[in-house]
Short mmCIF file of C-alpha atoms in Angstrom, two decimals:
data_model
loop_
_atom_site.label_atom_id
_atom_site.label_comp_id
_atom_site.label_asym_id
_atom_site.label_seq_id
_atom_site.Cartn_x
_atom_site.Cartn_y
_atom_site.Cartn_z
CA MET A 1 -21.14 -22.22 21.53
CA ARG A 2 -18.76 -19.66 22.99
CA THR A 3 -15.10 -20.60 23.03
CA SER A 4 -12.76 -19.65 25.84
CA GLU A 5 -11.38 -16.87 23.60
CA GLN A 6 -14.75 -15.26 22.89
CA GLY A 7 -15.69 -12.31 25.04
CA ARG A 8 -12.03 -11.44 25.53
CA GLU A 9 -9.89 -8.91 23.75
CA LEU A 10 -8.59 -9.86 20.30
CA ARG A 11 -5.16 -8.32 19.79
CA VAL A 12 -3.83 -7.59 16.31
CA ALA A 13 -0.44 -6.19 15.20
CA LEU A 14 0.22 -4.84 11.71
CA TYR A 15 3.77 -4.16 10.45
CA SER A 16 4.89 -2.04 7.52
CA HIS A 17 8.46 -1.02 6.75
CA ASP A 18 7.72 2.32 4.98
CA SER A 19 10.86 3.40 3.17
CA VAL A 20 9.15 5.20 0.27
CA GLY A 21 5.72 6.79 0.21
CA LEU A 22 2.74 6.27 2.47
CA GLY A 23 1.24 3.25 0.74
CA HIS A 24 2.19 0.52 3.21
CA THR A 25 1.01 2.49 6.23
CA ARG A 26 -2.23 3.53 4.54
CA ARG A 27 -2.98 -0.04 3.50
CA ASN A 28 -2.49 -1.34 7.04
CA LEU A 29 -4.50 1.58 8.41
CA ALA A 30 -7.43 0.69 6.14
CA ILE A 31 -7.25 -2.94 7.31
CA ALA A 32 -7.08 -1.90 10.96
CA GLN A 33 -10.10 0.35 10.55
CA ALA A 34 -12.11 -2.46 8.96
CA LEU A 35 -11.11 -4.88 11.73
CA ALA A 36 -12.02 -2.38 14.45
CA ASP A 37 -15.37 -1.60 12.86
CA ARG A 38 -16.58 -5.08 11.88
CA LEU A 39 -14.64 -7.84 13.62
CA PRO A 40 -16.27 -7.50 17.09
CA ALA A 41 -19.70 -8.35 15.65
CA LEU A 42 -18.28 -11.52 14.05
CA THR A 43 -16.19 -12.75 16.96
CA GLY A 44 -17.87 -11.35 20.06
CA ARG A 45 -14.50 -9.95 21.10
CA THR A 46 -13.28 -6.38 21.39
CA VAL A 47 -10.41 -5.57 19.05
CA SER A 48 -7.21 -3.78 19.99
CA GLY A 49 -4.07 -3.39 17.98
CA LEU A 50 -0.70 -1.90 17.18
CA LEU A 51 0.21 -0.24 13.87
CA ILE A 52 3.99 -0.67 13.59
CA THR A 53 5.38 1.70 10.97
CA GLY A 54 8.57 3.32 9.77
CA GLU A 55 6.79 6.48 8.57
CA ARG A 56 7.15 9.30 11.10
CA SER A 57 4.13 11.20 9.78
CA ALA A 58 1.86 8.17 10.26
CA PRO A 59 0.42 9.33 13.62
CA SER A 60 -1.07 12.32 11.82
CA PHE A 61 -3.60 9.78 10.51
CA ARG A 62 -6.18 8.99 13.17
CA ALA A 63 -5.82 5.42 14.37
CA PRO A 64 -9.00 3.34 14.72
CA ARG A 65 -10.56 2.98 18.14
CA GLY A 66 -8.52 0.50 20.17
CA PHE A 67 -5.40 0.89 18.00
CA ASP A 68 -2.21 2.86 18.57
CA TRP A 69 0.95 3.66 16.61
CA VAL A 70 4.46 2.31 17.16
CA VAL A 71 6.87 4.38 15.06
CA MET A 72 10.33 3.02 14.27
CA PRO A 73 13.26 5.18 13.12
CA GLY A 74 12.84 5.87 9.40
CA ILE A 75 14.80 4.36 6.54
CA ARG A 76 15.10 5.10 2.84
CA LYS A 77 16.49 3.29 -0.15
CA GLY A 78 20.12 4.11 -0.82
CA ARG A 79 22.09 3.18 -3.89
CA ASP A 80 22.52 -0.48 -2.91
CA ARG A 81 20.98 -0.80 0.56
CA TYR A 82 18.56 0.76 3.01
CA GLU A 83 19.97 3.62 5.07
CA PRO A 84 18.75 5.84 7.92
CA ARG A 85 16.32 8.54 6.85
CA THR A 86 17.35 10.96 9.61
CA LEU A 87 19.49 9.28 12.29
CA ALA A 88 23.27 9.80 12.09
CA VAL A 89 24.10 6.11 12.57
CA GLN A 90 25.34 3.31 10.36
CA PRO A 91 22.70 1.43 8.29
CA GLY A 92 23.13 -1.72 10.35
CA ARG A 93 22.61 0.19 13.58
CA VAL A 94 19.32 1.74 12.52
CA LEU A 95 18.02 -1.70 11.56
CA ASP A 96 19.12 -3.05 14.95
CA ILE A 97 17.16 -0.26 16.64
CA ARG A 98 14.08 -0.95 14.54
CA SER A 99 14.28 -4.67 15.30
CA ALA A 100 14.55 -4.00 19.02
CA VAL A 101 11.52 -1.70 18.94
CA ILE A 102 9.46 -4.30 17.07
CA SER A 103 10.53 -7.11 19.38
CA ALA A 104 9.66 -5.18 22.53
CA ALA A 105 6.28 -4.19 21.13
CA LEU A 106 5.30 -7.68 20.00
CA THR A 107 6.48 -9.65 23.03
CA SER A 108 4.83 -7.18 25.42
CA PHE A 109 1.57 -6.86 23.47
CA ARG A 110 1.33 -10.60 22.69
CA PRO A 111 -0.98 -10.30 19.67
CA HIS A 112 -3.26 -13.12 18.57
CA VAL A 113 -2.78 -12.17 14.90
CA VAL A 114 0.19 -10.50 13.19
CA ILE A 115 -0.24 -9.10 9.67
CA VAL A 116 3.05 -8.37 7.90
CA ASP A 117 2.85 -6.06 4.90
CA ARG A 118 4.85 -7.33 1.92
CA HIS A 119 8.27 -7.96 3.55
CA ALA A 120 7.95 -11.44 5.04
CA PHE A 121 10.87 -11.00 7.42
CA GLY A 122 11.17 -7.23 7.28
CA VAL A 123 13.81 -5.03 5.73
CA ASP A 124 17.11 -6.92 5.75
CA GLY A 125 15.61 -9.46 8.16
CA GLU A 126 14.64 -6.97 10.89
CA LEU A 127 11.53 -9.05 11.69
CA THR A 128 13.33 -12.38 12.02
CA GLU A 129 14.25 -12.13 15.69
CA PRO A 130 11.04 -10.35 16.79
CA LEU A 131 8.88 -13.02 15.15
CA ARG A 132 11.02 -15.81 16.61
CA ALA A 133 10.70 -14.28 20.08
CA LEU A 134 6.95 -13.86 19.73
CA ARG A 135 6.54 -17.46 18.53
CA ALA A 136 8.44 -18.62 21.62
CA ALA A 137 6.41 -16.43 23.98
CA LYS A 138 3.01 -17.06 22.38
CA PRO A 139 2.99 -20.17 20.18
CA ASP A 140 -0.66 -19.79 19.19
CA THR A 141 -0.15 -16.43 17.43
CA ARG A 142 -1.37 -16.57 13.83
CA PHE A 143 0.87 -15.00 11.18
CA VAL A 144 -0.39 -13.50 7.90
CA LEU A 145 1.72 -12.21 5.02
CA GLY A 146 -0.21 -9.47 3.19
CA LEU A 147 0.81 -8.88 -0.43
CA ARG A 148 -0.47 -6.25 -2.82
CA GLU A 149 -1.54 -7.72 -6.12
CA VAL A 150 1.55 -6.57 -8.08
CA LEU A 151 5.16 -6.04 -7.08
CA ASP A 152 7.62 -6.13 -9.94
CA ALA A 153 8.89 -7.80 -13.10
CA PRO A 154 9.13 -11.62 -13.10
CA HIS A 155 12.92 -11.87 -12.96
CA ALA A 156 13.07 -9.56 -9.94
CA VAL A 157 10.28 -11.49 -8.22
CA ARG A 158 12.02 -14.82 -8.67
CA ALA A 159 15.29 -13.45 -7.30
CA GLU A 160 13.54 -12.02 -4.26
CA TRP A 161 11.81 -15.29 -3.44
CA GLU A 162 15.16 -17.04 -3.62
CA ARG A 163 16.63 -14.59 -1.11
CA VAL A 164 13.62 -14.74 1.20
CA GLY A 165 13.36 -18.51 1.19
CA VAL A 166 10.03 -20.08 0.24
CA ASP A 167 10.45 -22.79 2.88
CA ARG A 168 10.94 -20.18 5.61
CA VAL A 169 7.75 -18.39 4.57
CA ALA A 170 5.77 -21.64 4.49
CA ALA A 171 7.13 -22.62 7.90
CA LEU A 172 5.98 -19.44 9.63
CA PHE A 173 2.92 -17.98 7.93
CA ASP A 174 -0.54 -19.44 8.38
CA ARG A 175 -2.04 -17.56 5.41
CA ILE A 176 -0.98 -15.28 2.57
CA TRP A 177 -3.54 -12.60 1.68
CA VAL A 178 -3.21 -11.18 -1.82
CA TYR A 179 -4.97 -7.81 -1.92
CA GLY A 180 -6.19 -7.98 -5.49
CA ASP A 181 -8.77 -9.08 -8.02
CA ARG A 182 -7.60 -12.39 -9.42
CA ALA A 183 -9.42 -11.74 -12.70
CA VAL A 184 -7.24 -8.69 -13.31
CA HIS A 185 -3.92 -10.12 -12.13
CA ASP A 186 -3.24 -13.67 -10.92
CA PRO A 187 0.31 -14.15 -9.62
CA LEU A 188 -0.28 -17.86 -9.05
CA ALA A 189 -1.24 -18.38 -12.69
CA THR A 190 1.92 -16.63 -13.87
CA GLY A 191 4.09 -18.69 -11.51
CA GLU A 192 5.46 -15.60 -9.82
CA LEU A 193 3.95 -16.63 -6.51
CA PRO A 194 5.71 -19.94 -5.92
CA GLY A 195 3.46 -22.93 -6.37
CA GLU A 196 4.62 -24.31 -3.02
CA LEU A 197 2.68 -21.50 -1.32
CA ALA A 198 -0.56 -21.90 -3.30
CA GLY A 199 -2.33 -23.69 -0.46
CA LEU A 200 -1.80 -20.68 1.83
CA VAL A 201 -3.12 -18.03 -0.56
CA ASP A 202 -6.42 -16.16 -0.22
CA PHE A 203 -7.34 -13.54 -2.84
CA THR A 204 -9.21 -10.80 -1.00
CA GLY A 205 -10.11 -8.42 -3.81
CA LEU A 206 -8.86 -4.84 -3.84
CA LEU A 207 -8.92 -3.04 -0.49
CA ALA A 208 -11.19 -0.35 -1.88
CA GLN A 209 -14.82 -0.23 -0.79
CA GLY A 210 -15.46 0.70 2.82
CA ARG A 211 -12.52 3.03 3.37
CA THR A 212 -13.54 5.69 5.85
CA THR A 213 -13.46 9.42 5.19
CA SER A 214 -13.71 12.39 7.51
CA GLY A 215 -16.96 13.49 5.90
CA ARG A 216 -15.64 17.03 5.66
CA ALA A 217 -15.92 18.94 2.42
CA PRO A 218 -12.55 19.49 0.73
CA ALA A 219 -10.87 22.83 1.35
CA ALA A 220 -10.89 23.68 -2.34
CA ARG A 221 -13.08 26.01 -4.33
CA ARG A 222 -15.59 24.00 -6.34
CA PRO A 223 -15.56 22.99 -9.07
CA PHE A 224 -11.98 21.74 -8.83
CA ILE A 225 -9.56 19.19 -10.25
CA VAL A 226 -6.82 17.51 -8.25
CA THR A 227 -3.36 16.06 -8.81
CA MET A 228 -1.87 13.66 -6.24
CA VAL A 229 1.55 12.01 -6.30
CA GLY A 230 1.40 9.83 -3.21
CA GLY A 231 4.14 10.47 -0.65
CA GLY A 232 5.84 12.69 -3.23
CA GLY A 233 9.39 11.45 -2.90
CA ASP A 234 9.57 10.71 -6.62
CA GLY A 235 6.58 12.69 -7.87
CA VAL A 236 8.16 15.98 -8.88
CA HIS A 237 8.00 15.38 -12.65
CA LEU A 238 4.26 14.71 -12.69
CA ALA A 239 3.46 17.37 -10.08
CA ARG A 240 5.45 20.02 -11.94
CA ALA A 241 3.86 19.19 -15.30
CA ALA A 242 0.38 19.18 -13.78
CA ALA A 243 0.97 22.48 -12.00
CA ALA A 244 1.93 24.11 -15.31
CA ALA A 245 -0.95 22.52 -17.23
CA ARG A 246 -3.84 24.56 -18.61
CA VAL A 247 -6.74 24.57 -16.13
CA PRO A 248 -10.27 24.25 -17.53
CA GLU A 249 -12.10 27.56 -17.35
CA GLY A 250 -13.88 28.29 -14.09
CA MET A 251 -12.02 25.62 -12.12
CA GLN A 252 -9.38 25.51 -9.43
CA HIS A 253 -6.53 23.00 -9.67
CA LEU A 254 -5.15 21.60 -6.40
CA VAL A 255 -1.74 19.93 -6.65
CA VAL A 256 -0.84 17.80 -3.60
CA THR A 257 2.91 17.21 -3.50
CA GLY A 258 2.94 14.76 -0.58
CA PRO A 259 4.86 15.12 2.70
CA GLN A 260 7.98 13.33 1.42
CA MET A 261 8.67 15.60 -1.56
CA PRO A 262 12.04 17.34 -1.01
CA SER A 263 11.68 21.07 -0.37
CA ALA A 264 13.73 21.94 -3.45
CA ASP A 265 11.37 19.91 -5.64
CA ARG A 266 8.33 21.52 -4.09
CA VAL A 267 9.74 24.94 -4.90
CA LEU A 268 9.89 23.89 -8.56
CA VAL A 269 6.25 22.77 -8.46
CA GLU A 270 5.14 26.02 -6.85
CA ALA A 271 7.08 28.05 -9.42
CA ALA A 272 5.30 26.21 -12.25
CA ALA A 273 1.81 26.82 -10.88
CA GLY A 274 -0.47 29.25 -12.69
CA PRO A 275 -3.05 31.60 -11.16
CA SER A 276 -5.76 28.92 -10.98
CA THR A 277 -3.50 26.33 -9.39
CA ARG A 278 -2.81 25.92 -5.67
CA VAL A 279 0.02 23.74 -4.32
CA THR A 280 -0.14 22.08 -0.91
CA ALA A 281 2.01 19.45 0.80
CA ARG A 282 -0.85 17.25 1.96
CA VAL A 283 -4.58 17.02 2.57
CA ALA A 284 -6.23 15.40 5.56
CA ASP A 285 -8.57 13.17 3.58
CA GLY A 286 -7.41 12.31 0.07
CA LEU A 287 -10.46 10.19 -0.73
CA SER A 288 -12.82 13.11 -0.15
CA TYR A 289 -10.86 15.17 -2.68
CA LEU A 290 -10.74 12.37 -5.23
CA SER A 291 -14.45 11.65 -4.93
CA ARG A 292 -15.53 15.30 -5.26
CA ALA A 293 -13.10 16.40 -7.99
CA GLU A 294 -14.24 16.87 -11.58
CA ALA A 295 -11.12 15.00 -12.71
CA ALA A 296 -7.90 13.70 -11.17
CA VAL A 297 -4.29 13.10 -12.19
CA THR A 298 -2.31 10.62 -10.10
CA MET A 299 0.54 8.16 -9.92
CA GLY A 300 -0.26 4.45 -9.79
CA GLY A 301 0.29 3.41 -6.19
CA TYR A 302 -1.92 0.71 -4.72
CA ASN A 303 -3.82 2.89 -2.27
CA THR A 304 -4.39 5.73 -4.70
CA MET A 305 -5.82 3.29 -7.21
CA ALA A 306 -7.95 1.57 -4.57
CA GLU A 307 -9.47 4.90 -3.57
CA VAL A 308 -9.96 6.14 -7.13
CA LEU A 309 -11.75 2.94 -8.14
CA THR A 310 -14.52 3.58 -5.60
CA THR A 311 -15.34 6.97 -7.15
CA GLY A 312 -16.97 8.16 -10.36
CA THR A 313 -14.13 10.59 -11.00
CA PRO A 314 -12.26 10.30 -14.32
CA VAL A 315 -8.55 9.78 -13.68
CA LEU A 316 -5.34 9.97 -15.69
CA VAL A 317 -2.53 7.87 -14.23
CA ALA A 318 1.20 8.30 -14.83
CA PRO A 319 2.77 5.28 -13.10
CA ARG A 320 6.22 5.14 -11.54
CA THR A 321 8.67 3.00 -13.53
CA ASP A 322 11.76 3.07 -11.30
CA PRO A 323 13.13 1.38 -9.21
CA ARG A 324 10.24 -1.07 -9.66
CA THR A 325 7.76 -1.57 -12.50
CA GLU A 326 4.95 -2.46 -10.08
CA GLN A 327 2.91 0.69 -10.76
CA LEU A 328 3.31 0.34 -14.51
CA ILE A 329 2.06 -3.25 -14.43
CA ARG A 330 -0.91 -2.35 -12.21
CA VAL A 331 -1.99 0.63 -14.27
CA ARG A 332 -1.64 -1.22 -17.56
CA GLY A 333 -4.03 -3.87 -16.24
CA LEU A 334 -6.57 -1.32 -15.01
CA SER A 335 -6.27 0.63 -18.25
CA ARG A 336 -6.94 -2.50 -20.29
CA ALA A 337 -10.01 -3.07 -18.13
CA GLY A 338 -11.14 0.49 -18.93
CA ALA A 339 -11.12 1.63 -15.29
CA VAL A 340 -8.52 4.41 -15.73
CA ASP A 341 -6.69 6.27 -18.49
CA MET A 342 -2.92 5.85 -18.57
CA ILE A 343 -0.16 8.09 -19.88
CA ASP A 344 3.39 6.91 -20.45
CA PRO A 345 5.52 8.76 -17.87
CA ALA A 346 7.93 9.68 -20.69
CA LEU A 347 5.12 11.63 -22.37
CA VAL A 348 4.03 13.61 -19.32
CA ASP A 349 4.26 17.36 -19.94
CA PRO A 350 1.97 20.35 -19.28
CA GLU A 351 0.37 20.15 -22.71
CA ALA A 352 -0.52 16.45 -22.46
CA VAL A 353 -1.96 16.83 -18.96
CA GLY A 354 -3.89 19.96 -19.92
CA ASP A 355 -5.37 18.33 -23.03
CA TRP A 356 -6.60 15.33 -21.02
CA LEU A 357 -8.10 17.54 -18.31
CA ALA A 358 -9.98 19.60 -20.87
CA THR A 359 -11.47 16.48 -22.46
CA ALA A 360 -12.31 14.76 -19.16
CA VAL A 361 -14.10 17.83 -17.79
CA ALA A 362 -15.96 18.68 -20.99
CA ASP A 363 -17.02 15.16 -21.99
CA PRO A 364 -18.85 13.10 -19.31
CA ARG A 365 -18.32 9.95 -21.36
CA THR A 366 -14.79 9.68 -19.96
CA GLY A 367 -16.07 9.36 -16.42
CA ASP A 368 -19.00 7.18 -17.41
CA ARG A 369 -16.75 4.75 -19.25
CA GLN A 370 -14.31 4.43 -16.37
CA THR A 371 -17.07 4.11 -13.76
CA ALA A 372 -18.78 1.30 -15.66
CA ALA A 373 -15.49 -0.61 -15.84
CA ARG A 374 -14.80 -0.11 -12.12
CA ARG A 375 -18.11 -1.70 -11.22
CA ARG A 376 -16.92 -4.96 -12.79
CA LEU A 377 -13.93 -5.21 -10.44
CA ASP A 378 -13.81 -6.95 -7.06
CA LEU A 379 -13.41 -3.96 -4.74
CA ALA A 380 -14.69 -5.60 -1.52
CA GLY A 381 -11.29 -6.63 -0.17
CA LEU A 382 -11.77 -5.03 3.24
CA ASP A 383 -14.93 -7.06 3.86
CA HIS A 384 -13.14 -10.22 2.79
CA VAL A 385 -10.16 -9.44 5.07
CA VAL A 386 -12.48 -9.13 8.07
CA ASP A 387 -14.08 -12.49 7.25
CA LEU A 388 -10.67 -14.11 6.86
CA ALA A 389 -9.43 -12.62 10.13
CA ALA A 390 -12.51 -13.88 11.96
CA SER A 391 -11.98 -17.36 10.58
CA LEU A 392 -8.28 -17.30 11.36
CA SER A 393 -8.75 -16.15 14.96
CA ALA A 394 -11.39 -18.82 15.57
CA ARG A 395 -9.17 -21.73 14.54
CA PRO A 396 -6.44 -23.22 16.72
CA ALA A 397 -2.88 -22.55 15.64
CA THR A 398 -1.40 -25.12 13.28
CA PRO A 399 0.64 -27.43 15.50
CA THR A 400 3.27 -28.09 12.84
CA ARG A 401 4.29 -24.44 12.55
CA SER A 402 7.93 -24.11 13.53
CA ALA A 403 9.84 -21.35 15.21
CA VAL A 404 11.20 -18.76 12.81
CA PRO A 405 14.69 -19.83 11.78
CA VAL A 406 17.34 -17.21 12.36
CA GLY A 407 19.13 -16.72 9.06
CA ALA A 408 20.88 -14.23 6.85
CA ALA A 409 19.43 -10.84 6.02
CA GLN A 410 16.26 -11.13 4.00
CA ALA A 411 14.87 -9.21 1.05
CA PRO A 412 11.21 -8.23 0.54
CA ALA A 413 8.67 -10.94 -0.13
CA PRO A 414 7.32 -10.24 -3.59
CA VAL A 415 4.12 -10.29 -5.51
CA ALA A 416 3.77 -11.07 -9.16
CA ALA A 417 3.72 -9.42 -12.53
CA THR A 418 2.55 -10.91 -15.77
CA ALA A 419 5.24 -11.41 -18.37
CA ALA A 420 3.14 -9.64 -20.97
CA SER A 421 2.83 -6.58 -18.77
CA VAL A 422 6.55 -5.99 -18.32
CA PRO A 423 7.84 -3.07 -20.38
CA THR A 424 10.56 -3.55 -22.92
CA PRO A 425 13.98 -2.12 -22.05
CA GLY A 426 13.44 0.61 -24.63
CA VAL A 427 10.23 1.74 -23.00
CA LEU A 428 11.88 1.79 -19.61
CA ARG A 429 14.81 3.87 -20.84
CA ALA A 430 12.43 6.36 -22.39
CA ALA A 431 10.41 6.61 -19.20
CA ILE A 432 13.25 7.09 -16.77
#
């Protein structure tokens, strides 16, 4: 039986704060693409949406059909607070501007579903007023908090939940989607996702399979190997070591620095590159490079790992360890599962990278071992997200949901880390 909503447009808004790297935007973009491609067949409704981002390069990624970008002024992490990335205004002013942009977009667009990436109430509470205004204007909007499977060490997670307010999250959000494989990392089991929220949690699996590619062949001479460091803001050490590493005979090495790497750092990477190594700021379709490379060297961001895990390419991962241990925790788990090889960031140098590349290219057992392990993981998160969104949009809004309370500035909503996976202080000091 068709409901009154079926046959009409289903509007979705996805928010990401984007202070470091491209991961938040790319995760929301992958979700939006899956919703645009598959949700109409499940709901009988056309899908349209807004991708709200703080990354100014985001519109260079093609938005799914029916979606468009809303770009807020950029921010970055300062010593003890977020600050403007480019605007010559006080930190509080740039957050006011961002909040006003979000509020205008949401109250005008009136989405049926809002998916908030990681920060329940935005950076320093910038989402508090926009979500309150949207709740008042459209009480039946459904709110989802999307959390990657790992965020940080347990003590940091607990402190963040205290600042966010578990009761405030429970009062607003209809569901919490954890974008991970529960068998690899279970934040509820560790207690780092508060037990009070357990009834709202859906584990989706990793947002890996089903990511779209351009279909174009990479602009690299085959055979090739590739190094990627995400957005690049903190990737100079790995990129420079990889650029100077010995390249297996007959191959080209492409080092992708990322659009956020400072120009002075990129100069250092270019200076380290040998005759068989080419350095570029970005590529249009990272997954196509990862899937066609003979081997890859990367950092441990969520989206890079999600893409790598869908390929048969052997990968060496040097995770970030500062300011958060999230990547280290993630990569340790995947390494224990056999899906990737990990190198301690403190041990990254041209010789270590070159030795691994030589072995990975010469011995197919490296790739075979990793591929077999990847097949045992739940990588179908995008399919599960579409099913969850269809179910959510079909149900009436929970009548007990309250308006968003206006409170003090909020910190990011966290995800968990297992106590066993947190590095010792000595390891951290060596890695930094």
